[in-house]
XYZ file of N, CA and C in Angstrom:
753
model
N -67.207 -164.759 52.823
C -67.362 -166.233 52.447
C -68.305 -165.543 51.033
N -68.437 -166.847 50.571
C -69.283 -166.832 49.430
C -70.538 -167.830 49.553
N -71.679 -167.260 48.502
C -72.334 -168.382 48.202
C -72.639 -169.677 47.405
N -73.399 -170.410 47.031
C -73.036 -171.434 46.530
C -72.524 -171.110 44.718
N -73.018 -169.973 44.429
C -73.197 -169.561 43.030
C -71.774 -168.370 43.184
N -71.195 -168.636 44.128
C -70.262 -167.846 43.999
C -70.488 -166.226 44.448
N -71.466 -165.685 44.719
C -72.138 -164.516 45.155
C -71.387 -163.959 46.274
N -70.704 -163.263 46.677
C -70.071 -162.750 47.951
C -71.516 -162.539 48.752
N -71.297 -163.215 49.670
C -72.782 -162.999 50.776
C -72.254 -161.621 52.043
N -73.175 -160.704 51.984
C -73.116 -159.228 52.410
C -73.831 -160.111 53.733
N -72.775 -159.269 54.945
C -73.078 -160.000 55.967
C -73.855 -158.472 56.655
N -75.354 -159.171 57.302
C -75.748 -157.918 58.027
C -75.282 -157.206 59.508
N -75.156 -155.625 59.733
C -75.346 -154.935 60.669
C -75.789 -155.345 62.119
N -76.332 -156.670 62.279
C -77.204 -157.171 63.507
C -76.565 -157.475 63.782
N -75.598 -158.630 62.622
C -75.105 -160.089 62.927
C -75.002 -160.459 64.645
N -73.811 -159.683 65.266
C -73.722 -159.954 66.622
C -74.920 -159.951 67.766
N -75.632 -159.541 67.288
C -76.962 -159.808 67.916
C -77.579 -161.458 67.838
N -77.124 -161.687 67.220
C -77.447 -162.757 67.251
C -77.708 -164.550 68.156
N -76.205 -164.103 68.506
C -75.686 -164.201 70.374
C -76.962 -164.246 71.098
N -77.502 -163.335 71.154
C -78.758 -163.375 71.985
C -80.187 -163.657 71.864
N -80.457 -164.297 70.508
C -81.337 -164.917 70.610
C -81.859 -166.029 69.178
N -82.848 -166.713 69.263
C -82.830 -168.037 67.864
C -83.663 -167.624 67.229
N -84.322 -165.942 67.469
C -85.040 -165.497 66.289
C -84.168 -165.539 64.735
N -84.991 -165.495 63.685
C -84.329 -165.605 62.547
C -84.183 -163.918 62.144
N -82.695 -163.645 62.442
C -82.499 -162.202 62.633
C -81.189 -161.987 62.002
N -80.518 -161.178 61.285
C -79.262 -160.696 60.546
C -79.401 -162.111 59.727
N -80.300 -162.171 58.244
C -79.733 -163.445 57.756
C -78.603 -162.985 56.477
N -78.456 -161.408 56.440
C -77.173 -161.782 55.230
C -78.026 -161.620 54.133
N -77.280 -160.710 52.746
C -77.603 -161.194 51.958
C -76.851 -161.693 50.427
N -77.145 -162.152 49.562
C -76.327 -162.224 48.278
C -77.389 -161.945 47.112
N -76.505 -160.709 46.583
C -77.229 -159.935 45.725
C -78.535 -159.495 46.314
N -79.417 -159.870 46.061
C -81.028 -159.260 46.512
C -81.696 -160.312 46.891
N -81.041 -161.393 47.299
C -81.838 -162.839 47.475
C -81.201 -162.788 49.520
N -81.588 -163.948 49.603
C -81.577 -164.229 51.148
C -80.414 -166.025 50.531
N -79.511 -165.789 51.478
C -78.005 -167.104 51.390
C -79.035 -168.146 51.186
N -78.298 -169.101 49.984
C -79.196 -170.477 50.329
C -79.446 -170.971 51.374
N -78.327 -171.186 52.276
C -78.131 -171.816 53.161
C -79.159 -171.656 54.496
N -79.625 -170.185 54.078
C -80.767 -169.769 55.046
C -81.905 -169.769 54.893
N -81.775 -170.324 53.720
C -83.309 -170.637 53.006
C -83.683 -172.244 53.306
N -82.635 -172.845 53.173
C -82.695 -174.180 53.616
C -82.878 -174.427 54.911
N -82.154 -173.777 55.672
C -82.459 -173.424 57.867
C -84.272 -173.512 57.812
N -84.112 -172.278 56.925
C -85.684 -171.742 57.033
C -86.778 -173.144 56.767
N -86.749 -173.504 55.579
C -87.160 -174.913 55.169
C -86.912 -175.843 56.090
N -86.357 -176.093 56.583
C -86.160 -177.252 57.367
C -86.949 -177.110 58.974
N -86.821 -175.692 59.321
C -87.705 -175.143 60.662
C -88.754 -175.175 59.975
N -89.371 -174.926 58.924
C -91.283 -175.282 58.930
C -91.573 -176.751 58.841
N -90.190 -177.502 58.206
C -90.795 -179.080 58.500
C -90.634 -179.669 59.820
N -90.094 -179.050 60.748
C -89.575 -179.310 61.802
C -90.733 -178.930 62.854
N -91.873 -177.545 62.250
C -92.869 -177.044 62.782
C -94.342 -177.723 62.073
N -94.166 -178.027 61.236
C -95.396 -178.998 60.489
C -95.107 -180.202 61.042
N -94.011 -181.296 61.987
C -94.173 -182.244 62.062
C -94.608 -182.143 63.710
N -94.576 -180.642 64.457
C -94.881 -181.095 65.425
C -96.218 -180.926 65.730
N -96.840 -180.582 64.818
C -98.413 -180.088 64.855
C -99.284 -181.580 64.610
N -98.187 -182.543 63.665
C -98.859 -183.897 63.407
C -98.318 -185.069 64.740
N -98.287 -184.048 65.938
C -97.093 -185.101 66.558
C -98.476 -186.184 67.863
N -97.598 -186.863 68.522
C -98.485 -187.512 69.128
C -98.502 -187.758 70.429
N -99.344 -187.689 71.543
C -98.657 -187.646 72.903
C -98.452 -189.139 73.271
N -97.516 -189.528 74.427
C -96.753 -190.855 74.263
C -98.135 -191.232 75.607
N -98.919 -191.523 75.044
C -100.015 -191.750 76.130
C -99.163 -193.052 77.330
N -99.002 -194.354 76.745
C -98.736 -195.240 76.927
C -97.206 -195.267 78.298
N -96.386 -194.048 78.002
C -95.511 -193.669 78.820
C -96.037 -192.623 79.912
N -96.656 -192.164 79.605
C -97.212 -190.809 80.533
C -97.785 -191.530 81.557
N -98.591 -192.772 80.900
C -99.497 -193.666 82.056
C -99.114 -194.331 83.059
N -98.047 -195.038 82.727
C -96.841 -195.716 83.186
C -96.157 -194.811 84.356
N -95.758 -194.167 83.843
C -94.926 -192.706 85.222
C -95.864 -192.320 85.808
N -96.735 -192.313 85.433
C -97.551 -191.488 86.732
C -98.168 -192.280 87.900
N -98.761 -193.416 87.083
C -99.132 -194.951 88.135
C -97.962 -194.749 88.628
N -96.704 -194.911 88.585
C -95.417 -195.760 88.739
C -95.305 -194.569 90.732
N -95.886 -193.224 90.155
C -95.881 -192.503 91.346
C -96.902 -192.660 92.269
N -97.759 -193.081 91.960
C -99.079 -193.573 92.942
C -100.176 -192.659 92.645
N -100.517 -192.059 91.752
C -101.576 -191.310 91.048
C -102.514 -191.666 90.143
N -104.111 -191.583 90.498
C -104.545 -191.681 89.778
C -104.748 -191.668 87.827
N -104.479 -191.440 87.062
C -104.962 -190.966 85.876
C -106.418 -191.666 84.987
N -106.349 -190.536 84.412
C -107.781 -191.015 83.128
C -107.399 -190.602 81.758
N -107.333 -191.280 80.939
C -107.716 -191.014 78.860
C -109.569 -190.393 79.039
N -108.209 -188.734 78.067
C -110.238 -188.303 77.808
C -109.600 -187.633 76.157
N -110.770 -187.742 75.494
C -110.606 -187.134 74.220
C -111.767 -186.009 74.277
N -111.017 -184.836 73.359
C -111.964 -184.067 72.977
C -113.243 -184.522 71.957
N -114.069 -183.462 71.307
C -114.789 -184.037 70.399
C -114.014 -184.362 69.113
N -113.151 -183.573 68.913
C -111.708 -183.786 67.248
C -112.100 -184.901 67.063
N -112.227 -185.241 65.789
C -111.458 -187.056 65.553
C -110.818 -186.548 64.645
N -110.015 -185.922 64.249
C -109.037 -186.109 63.757
C -107.302 -184.535 63.755
N -106.541 -184.560 63.253
C -105.674 -183.380 63.302
C -106.527 -182.279 62.099
N -107.156 -182.165 61.214
C -107.559 -181.577 60.454
C -108.519 -180.712 60.795
N -109.363 -181.740 61.846
C -110.637 -180.899 62.213
C -109.923 -180.290 63.337
N -109.128 -181.027 64.133
C -108.434 -180.487 65.408
C -108.185 -178.750 65.059
N -107.259 -178.741 63.797
C -107.000 -177.207 63.908
C -108.433 -176.187 62.747
N -109.343 -177.148 62.091
C -110.216 -176.446 61.879
C -111.334 -175.667 62.806
N -111.345 -176.927 63.962
C -112.384 -176.587 64.662
C -112.087 -176.475 66.035
N -111.362 -175.333 66.430
C -110.725 -175.384 67.790
C -111.890 -175.210 69.468
N -113.515 -175.213 68.151
C -114.558 -175.439 69.693
C -114.538 -176.381 69.911
N -114.119 -177.654 68.929
C -114.741 -178.815 69.517
C -113.684 -179.898 70.059
N -112.134 -178.628 70.186
C -111.521 -178.784 71.477
C -111.422 -178.631 72.592
N -112.480 -177.815 72.861
C -112.752 -177.430 74.073
C -114.038 -178.047 74.719
N -114.117 -179.093 74.317
C -114.970 -180.062 74.767
C -115.031 -181.551 74.581
N -115.381 -182.320 75.741
C -115.177 -183.431 76.132
C -115.683 -184.786 75.039
N -115.462 -185.428 74.579
C -116.516 -186.588 73.870
C -117.204 -186.668 74.619
N -118.279 -187.726 74.668
C -119.283 -188.455 75.284
C -118.769 -189.540 76.211
N -118.266 -190.432 75.832
C -117.427 -191.451 76.529
C -116.206 -190.788 77.709
N -115.581 -190.090 77.127
C -114.804 -189.328 78.263
C -115.667 -188.526 79.443
N -116.403 -188.115 79.148
C -117.456 -187.016 79.863
C -117.979 -188.269 80.871
N -118.597 -189.472 80.551
C -119.234 -190.528 81.579
C -118.203 -191.142 82.195
N -116.728 -191.193 81.826
C -116.269 -191.965 82.650
C -115.542 -191.051 83.698
N -115.211 -189.620 83.474
C -114.803 -188.388 84.310
C -115.472 -188.353 85.289
N -117.355 -188.707 85.295
C -118.466 -188.485 85.984
C -118.632 -189.747 86.895
N -118.158 -190.774 86.201
C -118.898 -192.427 87.196
C -117.385 -192.080 87.998
N -116.514 -191.560 87.968
C -114.999 -191.948 88.308
C -115.395 -191.204 89.980
N -116.409 -189.962 91.262
C -116.548 -189.713 91.831
C -115.856 -189.727 92.723
N -115.368 -188.907 92.281
C -113.711 -188.256 93.171
C -113.674 -187.069 93.188
N -113.052 -186.534 94.225
C -112.465 -184.759 93.827
C -111.242 -184.754 94.160
N -110.694 -183.481 93.961
C -109.239 -183.364 93.875
C -108.955 -182.042 94.784
N -107.918 -181.583 94.705
C -107.452 -180.368 95.218
C -106.977 -179.815 93.872
N -105.829 -180.613 93.377
C -105.201 -180.486 91.796
C -105.552 -181.637 90.627
N -105.766 -181.079 89.675
C -105.648 -181.943 88.930
C -104.824 -181.236 87.594
N -104.423 -182.226 87.262
C -103.050 -181.880 86.291
C -103.228 -182.382 84.973
N -103.653 -181.742 83.828
C -103.996 -182.267 82.453
C -102.658 -182.498 81.683
N -102.586 -183.587 81.396
C -101.461 -183.157 80.360
C -101.934 -183.708 78.478
N -101.838 -182.415 77.954
C -102.574 -182.322 77.036
C -101.656 -182.092 75.504
N -102.004 -182.394 74.497
C -101.102 -182.497 73.038
C -101.146 -181.178 72.660
N -101.984 -180.584 72.250
C -102.518 -179.268 71.877
C -101.819 -179.390 70.550
N -100.520 -177.972 69.975
C -100.412 -177.815 68.726
C -99.117 -178.476 68.278
N -98.179 -179.219 69.285
C -97.217 -180.268 69.635
C -97.040 -181.053 70.495
N -97.715 -182.149 70.450
C -97.490 -183.133 71.305
C -95.858 -183.699 71.904
N -95.148 -183.238 71.047
C -93.581 -183.907 70.996
C -92.887 -182.550 72.243
N -93.817 -181.065 72.492
C -93.122 -180.733 72.877
C -93.815 -180.778 74.803
N -94.608 -181.801 75.039
C -95.551 -182.275 76.081
C -94.490 -183.299 76.926
N -94.423 -184.178 75.329
C -93.836 -185.326 75.666
C -92.216 -185.606 76.168
N -91.632 -184.191 75.813
C -90.170 -183.997 76.367
C -90.168 -182.899 77.425
N -91.098 -182.185 78.206
C -91.148 -181.349 79.132
C -91.921 -181.574 80.430
N -93.250 -182.301 80.298
C -94.287 -182.382 81.384
C -93.668 -182.955 82.211
N -93.005 -184.374 82.188
C -92.432 -184.653 83.241
C -91.177 -184.290 83.670
N -89.892 -183.498 83.160
C -89.391 -183.038 83.997
C -89.826 -181.976 85.372
N -90.614 -180.988 84.388
C -91.632 -179.967 85.421
C -92.418 -180.672 86.419
N -93.169 -182.231 86.273
C -93.845 -182.650 87.380
C -93.043 -182.961 88.369
N -91.920 -183.612 87.997
C -90.480 -184.263 89.224
C -89.961 -183.124 89.889
N -89.757 -182.116 89.617
C -89.294 -180.922 90.074
C -90.273 -180.485 91.321
N -91.928 -180.545 90.489
C -92.873 -180.100 91.544
C -93.603 -180.968 92.514
N -93.442 -182.202 92.150
C -94.351 -183.184 92.839
C -93.971 -183.058 94.049
N -92.739 -183.174 94.874
C -92.587 -183.033 96.181
C -92.972 -182.404 96.988
N -93.218 -181.133 96.365
C -93.583 -179.957 96.958
C -95.219 -179.612 97.239
N -95.285 -180.952 97.056
C -97.362 -180.789 96.725
C -97.627 -181.699 97.902
N -97.143 -181.993 99.386
C -97.614 -182.520 99.939
C -98.710 -181.736 100.772
N -100.007 -183.236 100.595
C -101.574 -182.250 101.648
C -102.093 -182.294 100.522
N -101.890 -182.358 99.379
C -102.794 -181.572 98.068
C -103.076 -183.628 97.694
N -104.457 -183.198 97.418
C -105.087 -184.383 96.583
C -104.923 -183.886 95.738
N -104.442 -185.241 94.574
C -103.982 -184.874 93.001
C -104.199 -186.145 92.324
N -104.740 -185.433 91.199
C -104.862 -186.547 89.863
C -104.779 -186.158 88.843
N -104.319 -187.118 87.756
C -104.162 -186.534 86.522
C -105.311 -186.572 85.105
N -105.145 -186.276 84.021
C -105.319 -186.744 82.971
C -104.822 -186.618 81.504
N -104.890 -187.313 81.507
C -103.954 -187.247 79.653
C -105.139 -187.146 78.569
N -105.122 -186.167 77.922
C -105.682 -185.335 77.094
C -105.521 -185.154 75.626
N -106.044 -185.696 74.840
C -105.671 -186.324 73.066
C -106.510 -185.209 72.170
N -106.115 -184.390 71.463
C -106.925 -183.183 70.493
C -107.778 -182.176 71.405
N -106.662 -181.668 72.451
C -107.123 -180.969 73.450
C -106.841 -179.092 73.247
N -107.429 -178.050 73.673
C -107.397 -176.969 73.407
C -107.430 -176.665 75.277
N -106.791 -175.346 75.140
C -106.541 -174.868 76.787
C -108.195 -175.664 77.881
N -109.068 -174.837 77.050
C -110.330 -174.317 77.619
C -110.939 -176.339 78.183
N -110.333 -177.267 77.412
C -110.822 -178.445 77.850
C -110.601 -178.751 79.112
N -110.187 -178.047 79.932
C -109.499 -178.010 81.359
C -110.367 -177.566 82.041
N -111.656 -176.827 81.792
C -112.833 -176.606 82.341
C -113.618 -177.876 83.047
N -114.416 -178.520 81.715
C -115.024 -179.794 82.204
C -114.049 -180.415 82.757
N -112.935 -180.757 82.479
C -112.436 -181.939 83.056
C -112.518 -181.232 84.546
N -112.187 -180.260 84.995
C -112.138 -179.797 86.324
C -113.492 -180.257 87.466
N -114.534 -179.800 86.342
C -116.089 -179.512 86.823
C -116.091 -180.870 87.376
N -115.970 -182.567 86.710
C -116.315 -183.310 86.386
C -115.142 -184.004 87.711
N -114.314 -183.846 87.627
C -113.301 -183.888 89.016
C -113.492 -183.431 90.402
N -114.279 -182.602 89.867
C -114.553 -181.416 91.350
C -113.114 -181.143 91.600
N -112.318 -180.641 91.138
C -110.761 -179.917 91.335
C -111.110 -178.378 91.933
N -110.667 -178.482 92.328
C -110.319 -176.913 92.848
C -109.350 -176.024 92.237
N -108.341 -177.007 91.470
C -107.278 -176.186 90.620
C -107.007 -177.123 89.421
N -107.066 -176.583 88.540
C -107.099 -177.245 86.941
C -105.345 -176.659 87.043
N -104.152 -177.799 86.157
C -103.161 -177.053 85.506
C -102.906 -177.823 84.260
N -103.077 -176.958 83.261
C -103.026 -177.913 82.104
C -101.480 -177.468 81.062
N -100.679 -178.819 80.526
C -99.440 -178.710 80.158
C -99.697 -178.660 79.005
N -99.473 -178.160 77.754
C -99.785 -178.082 76.923
C -98.729 -177.128 75.206
N -98.901 -178.517 74.218
C -97.969 -178.188 72.841
C -98.565 -176.881 72.676
N -97.498 -176.036 73.163
C -97.649 -174.245 72.223
C -97.762 -174.130 70.895
N -97.890 -173.535 69.862
C -98.542 -173.460 68.448
C -96.689 -173.585 68.011
N -95.786 -173.652 67.233
C -94.814 -174.243 67.031
C -94.526 -173.121 66.446
N -93.378 -172.427 66.404
C -92.438 -171.370 65.859
C -90.849 -172.088 64.829
N -90.559 -171.173 64.019
C -89.500 -171.667 63.477
C -88.279 -171.555 64.237
N -88.528 -170.879 65.250
C -87.263 -171.479 66.655
C -87.553 -172.147 67.447
N -88.605 -172.601 67.510
C -89.371 -173.426 68.530
C -90.264 -174.365 69.095
N -89.905 -175.198 67.807
C -91.056 -176.044 67.804
C -91.701 -177.241 69.306
N -90.893 -176.889 70.352
C -90.888 -177.836 71.117
C -91.114 -177.103 72.064
N -91.928 -176.470 72.164
C -92.250 -175.402 73.563
C -93.494 -175.778 74.046
N -93.681 -175.797 75.335
C -94.652 -175.887 76.066
C -95.263 -175.240 76.686
N -96.464 -175.059 77.307
C -96.846 -173.938 78.186
C -97.866 -174.822 79.023
N -97.678 -174.196 80.163
C -98.450 -174.711 81.480
C -99.714 -173.235 81.721
N -101.324 -173.714 81.639
C -102.543 -172.744 81.979
C -103.043 -173.524 83.315
N -103.245 -172.460 83.823
C -103.500 -172.535 85.500
C -104.569 -171.883 85.738
N -105.697 -173.103 86.410
C -107.273 -171.921 86.569
C -107.272 -172.566 87.910
N -108.460 -171.568 88.425
C -108.772 -171.684 90.196
C -110.495 -171.967 89.566
N -110.656 -173.089 90.701
C -112.282 -173.219 90.752
C -112.693 -173.005 88.695
N -112.337 -174.010 88.312
C -112.949 -174.290 86.935
C -114.347 -173.907 86.824
N -114.772 -173.513 85.896
C -116.094 -173.615 85.385
C -116.076 -173.400 83.736
N -117.280 -173.715 83.055
C -117.308 -173.312 81.698
C -117.640 -172.035 81.309
N -117.321 -171.784 80.176
C -117.598 -170.550 79.984
C -115.998 -169.143 80.131
N -115.001 -169.579 80.810
C -114.206 -169.132 81.352
C -113.309 -168.351 80.298
N -113.029 -166.978 80.195
C -111.907 -165.760 79.271
C -110.919 -166.719 80.213
N -109.668 -166.308 78.496
C -108.673 -166.277 79.439
C -108.018 -165.442 80.372
N -108.481 -164.130 80.893
C -108.432 -163.553 81.857
C -108.002 -164.326 82.815
N -108.522 -165.419 83.148
C -109.238 -166.311 84.429
C -107.914 -166.801 84.792
N -107.555 -167.058 83.602
C -106.033 -168.733 83.628
C -104.635 -167.649 83.545
N -103.860 -168.740 84.269
C -102.518 -167.886 84.515
C -102.054 -168.422 83.381
N -100.931 -167.984 83.292
C -100.124 -169.007 81.422
C -98.433 -169.216 82.371
N -97.775 -169.709 82.413
C -96.415 -170.184 82.197
C -96.183 -170.350 80.375
N -94.742 -169.597 79.873
C -95.227 -170.181 78.155
C -93.509 -170.452 78.216
N -93.256 -170.901 77.015
C -91.508 -171.009 76.634
C -91.076 -172.307 77.303
N -91.430 -173.297 77.764
C -90.677 -174.299 78.498
C -90.395 -175.381 77.270
N -88.848 -175.249 77.176
C -88.135 -175.905 76.124
C -86.892 -175.969 76.046
N -85.758 -176.634 75.573
C -84.811 -176.790 75.804
C -83.960 -174.818 75.723
N -84.358 -174.264 75.086
C -83.663 -172.882 74.352
C -84.549 -171.478 75.430
N -85.414 -172.379 75.915
C -86.773 -171.429 76.983
C -86.161 -171.599 78.119
N -87.425 -171.310 79.154
C -87.306 -171.886 80.806
C -87.140 -173.435 80.813
N -86.081 -173.659 81.583
C -86.079 -175.235 81.921
C -87.134 -176.162 83.177
N -86.990 -177.133 83.066
C -88.090 -177.708 84.220
C -88.158 -176.887 85.454
N -86.498 -176.483 86.163
C -86.862 -176.150 87.445
C -87.538 -174.978 87.694
N -87.048 -173.959 86.568
C -87.896 -172.515 86.260
C -89.112 -172.630 86.598
N -89.809 -173.850 85.378
C -91.212 -173.513 85.169
C -92.119 -174.469 86.453
N -91.227 -174.909 87.089
C -91.795 -175.564 88.361
C -92.009 -174.639 89.120
N -90.781 -174.021 89.282
C -90.918 -173.129 90.251
C -92.071 -172.175 90.174
N -92.457 -171.292 88.557
C -93.823 -170.724 88.790
C -94.905 -171.368 89.042
N -94.797 -172.479 88.867
C -96.300 -173.354 88.765
C -96.601 -173.258 90.080
N -95.670 -173.749 91.133
C -95.937 -173.730 92.609
C -96.322 -172.418 92.960
N -95.440 -171.427 92.650
C -96.004 -170.074 93.304
C -97.304 -169.610 92.627
N -97.878 -170.245 91.488
C -99.199 -169.852 91.381
C -99.727 -170.618 92.173
N -99.492 -171.821 92.029
C -100.332 -172.496 92.880
C -100.774 -171.920 94.078
N -99.438 -171.984 94.877
C -99.827 -171.447 96.426
C -100.932 -170.109 96.399
N -100.243 -169.252 95.534
C -101.348 -167.888 95.336
C -102.289 -168.089 94.718
N -102.887 -169.010 94.276
C -104.194 -169.117 94.195
C -105.129 -169.753 95.378
N -104.616 -171.429 95.744
C -105.166 -171.146 96.927
C -105.633 -170.429 98.118
N -103.898 -169.615 98.274
C -104.440 -168.459 99.252
C -105.567 -167.388 98.908
N -105.756 -166.745 97.952
C -106.178 -165.673 97.684
C -107.861 -166.172 97.061
N -108.088 -167.810 96.775
C -109.030 -168.399 95.749
C -109.464 -167.701 94.527
N -107.920 -167.209 93.795
C -108.415 -166.762 91.924
C -107.270 -167.210 91.620
N -108.031 -167.276 90.091
C -106.330 -167.197 89.218
C -106.537 -166.432 88.393
N -105.633 -165.909 86.984
C -105.815 -164.777 86.758
C -105.069 -163.685 86.321
N -105.702 -162.828 85.899
C -104.814 -161.475 85.944
C -105.066 -160.850 87.506
N -105.477 -161.375 88.239
C -106.054 -160.775 89.482
C -104.650 -161.229 90.523
N -104.326 -161.943 90.129
C -103.028 -162.338 90.589
C -101.386 -161.592 90.028
N -100.847 -160.733 91.077
C -99.706 -160.019 90.750
C -98.409 -161.103 91.210
N -98.007 -161.015 90.401
C -96.417 -162.055 90.842
C -95.341 -161.163 91.515
N -95.287 -161.219 92.623
C -93.994 -160.740 93.067
C -93.100 -161.700 93.391
N -91.736 -160.507 92.292
C -90.859 -161.309 91.997
C -89.683 -161.747 92.930
N -89.933 -161.064 94.374
C -89.560 -161.305 95.861
C -89.689 -162.707 96.102
N -91.166 -162.759 96.241
C -91.952 -164.205 96.653
C -91.439 -165.266 95.951
N -91.539 -164.927 94.493
C -91.417 -165.608 94.078
C -89.890 -166.509 93.977
N -88.453 -165.556 94.499
C -87.233 -166.592 94.362
C -87.155 -167.028 95.226
N -88.246 -166.658 96.652
C -88.206 -167.232 97.920
C -88.600 -168.793 98.092
N -89.641 -168.882 96.968
C -89.967 -170.146 96.804
C -88.576 -171.302 96.115
């Protein structure tokens, strides 16, 4: 094989490992440089990652879908006013703006489970993956009182004030993860039992890498159902929950 300037491309000895990962490994070389095709692919992947950060949540489609399931749904936004501020001020992404706070306060409802669907750092990831996961999960949740919140400009900890205002026992947030060069559309799910302001990450559980080349919707839903059952049984969430693989497979 030769490069565009007719220089032979030297293969990397790790090339066979590329079949096991989407990571950028074994790129080969042409002279003392990376082959042009690999450079262009890198730039394309970088452009997709930048687009993911700027993507927006499909609020209308989500709301129509959730209402068709018969669940109440609210729209909220953090105190962030734009994507640049979102990237620069993560602290504001953890707090509800005044209008959203008032709307949830006035709801006067209590829930067992509140599912927050949030944009995070890749709304495209959530647009593609949240509904398939929820469709796998919801049939297993008979007997729970469930509500939904669509959150814009959100960080993970925004789930805490949302859970408090809706008097939720358990909050689960579907949120776009930081886009990588091989997975710009990866969704994470963070779960919190008994949400409170100021909780640290050790009080949450995380299911990561839900996307076309990672966990599929059925696997993500199974993990989430397991965490819900464990949290309600033990009244905890976070590192205190030890995942039992045998129990998980039985679910």
